[in-house]
Amino acid sequence: MKRYETIVIIDPELSKEAETPIFERLNDLIPQYNGFLIETDDWGTKKLAYDIKKKNRGHYVRLDFCGDGALIQEMERFFRIDDKVMKFMTVLLDENADLDAIKSDLAEKAAAAEQAEKAATAEQAATEKADEAVETEAPTENNEPTEEKKRGVTHGRFKT
């Protein structure tokens, strides 16, 4: 199986609701052709190097997936038909991608991200608990002199 990367530039004036059918179609298309979607990376709206369809901005999305030539042909046919897609480009990343290794890498990354999330949550809870303890122990400050200063108690040779 081959690994590909496709960059798609979508009309930036579309709402999120109008963009979702494009990605739903791709999410259905990839498994249909025995492919595997590794990652969808939304880069957001950026300025184009030159105007495309009289627009100077475009919404960039990167798709990382495994598949074969039939999948690429069908995806590119879909991109050509859809008027919402301004430009697209597919690049071959790996001629012989090991799908099992890719899936295990994704699982490891997901587990590491979950563990980091748990650690961050625990750290945040500990910080909040410490802040609460400091708030309850901290004396209230007032500008009134202490009882010792009122009585003129001396420390050493000097009166305070």
Short mmCIF file of C-alpha atoms in Angstrom, two decimals:
data_model
loop_
_atom_site.label_atom_id
_atom_site.label_comp_id
_atom_site.label_asym_id
_atom_site.label_seq_id
_atom_site.Cartn_x
_atom_site.Cartn_y
_atom_site.Cartn_z
CA MET A 1 0.00 0.00 0.00
CA LYS A 2 1.24 3.51 -0.80
CA ARG A 3 1.16 6.54 1.48
CA TYR A 4 -0.03 9.85 0.04
CA GLU A 5 -0.49 13.41 1.14
CA THR A 6 -3.10 15.66 -0.46
CA ILE A 7 -3.35 19.41 0.03
CA VAL A 8 -6.79 20.82 -0.75
CA ILE A 9 -7.58 24.53 -1.02
CA ILE A 10 -11.26 25.23 -0.39
CA ASP A 11 -13.22 28.43 -0.97
CA PRO A 12 -12.65 30.53 2.20
CA GLU A 13 -16.12 32.10 2.07
CA LEU A 14 -17.79 28.76 2.86
CA SER A 15 -19.20 28.18 6.31
CA LYS A 16 -18.18 25.15 8.37
CA GLU A 17 -21.54 23.56 7.56
CA ALA A 18 -20.86 23.94 3.83
CA GLU A 19 -17.37 22.40 4.18
CA THR A 20 -18.47 19.30 6.06
CA PRO A 21 -19.98 17.48 3.04
CA ILE A 22 -16.59 17.59 1.33
CA PHE A 23 -14.86 15.88 4.25
CA GLU A 24 -17.72 13.48 4.86
CA ARG A 25 -17.45 12.37 1.23
CA LEU A 26 -13.68 11.88 1.60
CA ASN A 27 -14.14 9.96 4.86
CA ASP A 28 -16.57 7.65 3.05
CA LEU A 29 -14.46 7.39 -0.11
CA ILE A 30 -11.16 6.33 1.48
CA PRO A 31 -12.46 3.13 3.18
CA GLN A 32 -14.53 2.35 0.08
CA TYR A 33 -11.28 1.96 -1.90
CA ASN A 34 -9.53 0.02 0.91
CA GLY A 35 -7.59 3.08 2.06
CA PHE A 36 -6.78 4.32 5.55
CA LEU A 37 -7.01 7.96 6.64
CA ILE A 38 -4.08 8.69 8.93
CA GLU A 39 -4.57 12.37 9.64
CA THR A 40 -6.61 15.39 8.59
CA ASP A 41 -4.78 18.62 9.33
CA ASP A 42 -6.72 21.89 9.04
CA TRP A 43 -4.27 24.72 8.34
CA GLY A 44 -6.94 27.42 8.25
CA THR A 45 -7.39 30.33 5.87
CA LYS A 46 -4.22 31.74 4.32
CA LYS A 47 -3.29 34.23 1.63
CA LEU A 48 -2.66 32.67 -1.76
CA ALA A 49 0.47 33.34 -3.81
CA TYR A 50 -1.76 34.25 -6.77
CA ASP A 51 -5.50 34.66 -7.31
CA ILE A 52 -7.48 31.48 -7.91
CA LYS A 53 -11.03 31.90 -9.21
CA LYS A 54 -10.72 35.65 -8.44
CA LYS A 55 -9.97 34.97 -4.76
CA ASN A 56 -6.76 35.88 -2.96
CA ARG A 57 -7.35 33.68 0.12
CA GLY A 58 -7.99 29.96 0.55
CA HIS A 59 -8.79 27.47 3.30
CA TYR A 60 -6.02 24.84 3.38
CA VAL A 61 -6.53 21.25 4.52
CA ARG A 62 -3.91 18.47 4.46
CA LEU A 63 -4.92 14.82 4.21
CA ASP A 64 -2.44 12.06 5.06
CA PHE A 65 -3.64 8.62 3.99
CA CYS A 66 -2.75 5.23 2.58
CA GLY A 67 -4.32 3.81 -0.56
CA ASP A 68 -3.75 2.91 -4.18
CA GLY A 69 -4.09 4.51 -7.60
CA ALA A 70 -7.84 3.92 -7.88
CA LEU A 71 -8.43 5.91 -4.68
CA ILE A 72 -6.32 8.80 -5.96
CA GLN A 73 -8.17 8.86 -9.28
CA GLU A 74 -11.56 8.92 -7.55
CA MET A 75 -10.50 11.64 -5.06
CA GLU A 76 -9.13 13.85 -7.82
CA ARG A 77 -12.27 13.29 -9.91
CA PHE A 78 -14.36 14.39 -6.92
CA PHE A 79 -12.17 17.49 -6.41
CA ARG A 80 -12.51 18.47 -10.09
CA ILE A 81 -16.32 18.14 -9.98
CA ASP A 82 -16.85 20.07 -6.74
CA ASP A 83 -16.86 23.87 -7.25
CA LYS A 84 -16.02 24.46 -3.58
CA VAL A 85 -12.54 23.02 -4.14
CA MET A 86 -10.28 25.67 -5.67
CA LYS A 87 -7.07 23.62 -6.01
CA PHE A 88 -5.62 20.29 -4.90
CA MET A 89 -2.34 18.44 -5.12
CA THR A 90 -1.49 14.85 -4.23
CA VAL A 91 2.07 13.74 -3.46
CA LEU A 92 3.39 10.20 -2.97
CA LEU A 93 5.15 10.00 0.41
CA ASP A 94 6.05 6.31 0.60
CA GLU A 95 5.96 3.62 -2.08
CA ASN A 96 5.70 0.72 0.40
CA ALA A 97 3.98 1.97 3.55
CA ASP A 98 3.51 -0.53 6.38
CA LEU A 99 -0.08 0.01 7.50
CA ASP A 100 0.33 -1.98 10.72
CA ALA A 101 3.32 0.13 11.79
CA ILE A 102 1.38 3.33 11.00
CA LYS A 103 -1.59 2.15 13.06
CA SER A 104 0.65 1.23 16.01
CA ASP A 105 2.36 4.66 15.82
CA LEU A 106 -1.06 6.33 15.88
CA ALA A 107 -2.08 4.24 18.89
CA GLU A 108 1.15 5.16 20.73
CA LYS A 109 0.65 8.86 19.98
CA ALA A 110 -2.95 8.68 21.20
CA ALA A 111 -1.88 6.94 24.42
CA ALA A 112 0.90 9.49 25.01
CA ALA A 113 -1.51 12.36 24.41
CA GLU A 114 -4.03 10.81 26.82
CA GLN A 115 -1.35 10.36 29.48
CA ALA A 116 -0.15 13.95 29.00
CA GLU A 117 -3.75 15.14 29.36
CA LYS A 118 -4.14 13.19 32.61
CA ALA A 119 -0.86 14.61 33.95
CA ALA A 120 -1.90 18.15 33.03
CA THR A 121 -5.29 17.66 34.72
CA ALA A 122 -3.64 16.29 37.88
CA GLU A 123 -1.14 19.16 37.95
CA GLN A 124 -3.93 21.70 37.51
CA ALA A 125 -5.92 20.11 40.35
CA ALA A 126 -2.85 20.15 42.62
CA THR A 127 -2.20 23.81 41.80
CA GLU A 128 -5.81 24.73 42.52
CA LYS A 129 -5.69 22.85 45.83
CA ALA A 130 -2.45 24.61 46.83
CA ASP A 131 -3.95 27.98 45.89
CA GLU A 132 -6.99 27.26 48.06
CA ALA A 133 -4.74 26.33 51.00
CA VAL A 134 -2.74 29.55 50.65
CA GLU A 135 -5.91 31.64 50.46
CA THR A 136 -7.30 30.15 53.70
CA GLU A 137 -4.01 30.52 55.61
CA ALA A 138 -3.06 34.01 54.42
CA PRO A 139 -3.79 36.66 57.09
CA THR A 140 -5.73 39.69 56.03
CA GLU A 141 -3.55 42.74 55.82
CA ASN A 142 -4.60 45.95 57.49
CA ASN A 143 -2.71 49.13 58.08
CA GLU A 144 -3.43 49.32 61.81
CA PRO A 145 -0.41 49.07 64.11
CA THR A 146 0.04 45.84 65.99
CA GLU A 147 -0.60 45.58 69.72
CA GLU A 148 3.16 45.59 70.39
CA LYS A 149 3.63 48.84 68.50
CA LYS A 150 0.74 50.45 70.38
CA ARG A 151 2.35 49.60 73.74
CA GLY A 152 5.80 50.66 72.63
CA VAL A 153 7.45 47.30 73.24
CA THR A 154 11.17 47.44 72.57
CA HIS A 155 13.28 44.86 70.89
CA GLY A 156 16.86 45.19 71.91
CA ARG A 157 17.93 48.80 72.38
CA PHE A 158 15.50 50.44 70.01
CA LYS A 159 11.83 51.13 70.48
CA THR A 160 9.57 49.99 67.64
#
